[in-house]
mmCIF file of C-alpha atoms in Angstrom:
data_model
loop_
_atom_site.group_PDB
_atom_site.id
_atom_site.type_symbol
_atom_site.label_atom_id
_atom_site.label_comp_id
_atom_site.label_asym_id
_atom_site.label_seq_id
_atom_site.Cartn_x
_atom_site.Cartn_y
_atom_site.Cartn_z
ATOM 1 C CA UNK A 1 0.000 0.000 0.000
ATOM 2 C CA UNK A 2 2.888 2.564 0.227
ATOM 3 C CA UNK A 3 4.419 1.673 -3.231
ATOM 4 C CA UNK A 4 1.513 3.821 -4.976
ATOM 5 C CA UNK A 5 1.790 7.213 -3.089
ATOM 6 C CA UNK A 6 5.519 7.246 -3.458
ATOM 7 C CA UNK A 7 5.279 7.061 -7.610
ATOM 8 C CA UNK A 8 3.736 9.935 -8.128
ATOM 9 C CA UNK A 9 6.817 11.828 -6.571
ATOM 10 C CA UNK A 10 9.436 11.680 -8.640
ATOM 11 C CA UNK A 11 7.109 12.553 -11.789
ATOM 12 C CA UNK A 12 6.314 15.980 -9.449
ATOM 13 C CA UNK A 13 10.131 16.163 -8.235
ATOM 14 C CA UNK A 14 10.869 16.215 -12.706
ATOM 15 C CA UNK A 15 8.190 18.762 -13.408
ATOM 16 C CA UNK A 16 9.057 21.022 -10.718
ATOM 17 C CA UNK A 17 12.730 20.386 -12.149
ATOM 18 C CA UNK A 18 11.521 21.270 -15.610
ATOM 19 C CA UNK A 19 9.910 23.958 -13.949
ATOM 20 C CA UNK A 20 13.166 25.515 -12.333
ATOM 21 C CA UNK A 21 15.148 24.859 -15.106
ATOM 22 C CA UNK A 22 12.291 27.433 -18.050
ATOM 23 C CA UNK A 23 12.396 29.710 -15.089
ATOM 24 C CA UNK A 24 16.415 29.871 -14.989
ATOM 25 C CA UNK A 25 16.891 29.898 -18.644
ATOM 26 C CA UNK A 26 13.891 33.033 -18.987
ATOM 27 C CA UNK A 27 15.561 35.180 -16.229
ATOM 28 C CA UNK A 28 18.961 34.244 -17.987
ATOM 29 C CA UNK A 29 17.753 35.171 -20.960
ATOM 30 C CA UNK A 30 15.969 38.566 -19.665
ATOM 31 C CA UNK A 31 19.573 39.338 -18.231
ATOM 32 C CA UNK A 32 21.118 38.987 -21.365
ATOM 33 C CA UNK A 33 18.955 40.764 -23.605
ATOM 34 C CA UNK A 34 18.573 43.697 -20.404
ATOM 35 C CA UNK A 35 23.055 43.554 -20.738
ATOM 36 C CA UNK A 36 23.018 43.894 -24.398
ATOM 37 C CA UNK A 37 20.216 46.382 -24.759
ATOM 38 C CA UNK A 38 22.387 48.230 -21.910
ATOM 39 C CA UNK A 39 25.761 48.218 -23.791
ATOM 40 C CA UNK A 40 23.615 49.088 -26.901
ATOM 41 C CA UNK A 41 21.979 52.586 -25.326
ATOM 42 C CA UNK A 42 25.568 53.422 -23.888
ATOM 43 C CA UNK A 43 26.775 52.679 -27.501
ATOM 44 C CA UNK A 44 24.311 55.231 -28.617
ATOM 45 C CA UNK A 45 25.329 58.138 -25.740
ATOM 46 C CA UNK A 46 29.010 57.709 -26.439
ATOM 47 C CA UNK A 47 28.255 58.329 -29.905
ATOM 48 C CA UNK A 48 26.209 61.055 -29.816
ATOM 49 C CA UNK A 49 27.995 63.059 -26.979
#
């Protein structure tokens, strides 16, 4: 009778896993394009000043 709860688990332990691991590569993403958008405008003011 415990065998059946404890499946479940690791299927929830993966998707939370998956879940993590989109939410770590969007916030790396957003960091990157946020740094390059960054160097970009300064880009810009050095020219133009």
């Amino acid at each position: 009778m415990k065998t059946p709860p404890e499946r479940p688990a690791p299927k929830v332990q993966a998707g939370s896993l998956r879940a993590a691991l989109s939410i770590a590569l969007f916030l790396f993403l957003l960091a990157l394009v946020s740094y390059l958008s960054l160097n970009f405008v300064l880009a810009l003011v050095d020219k133009l000043s």
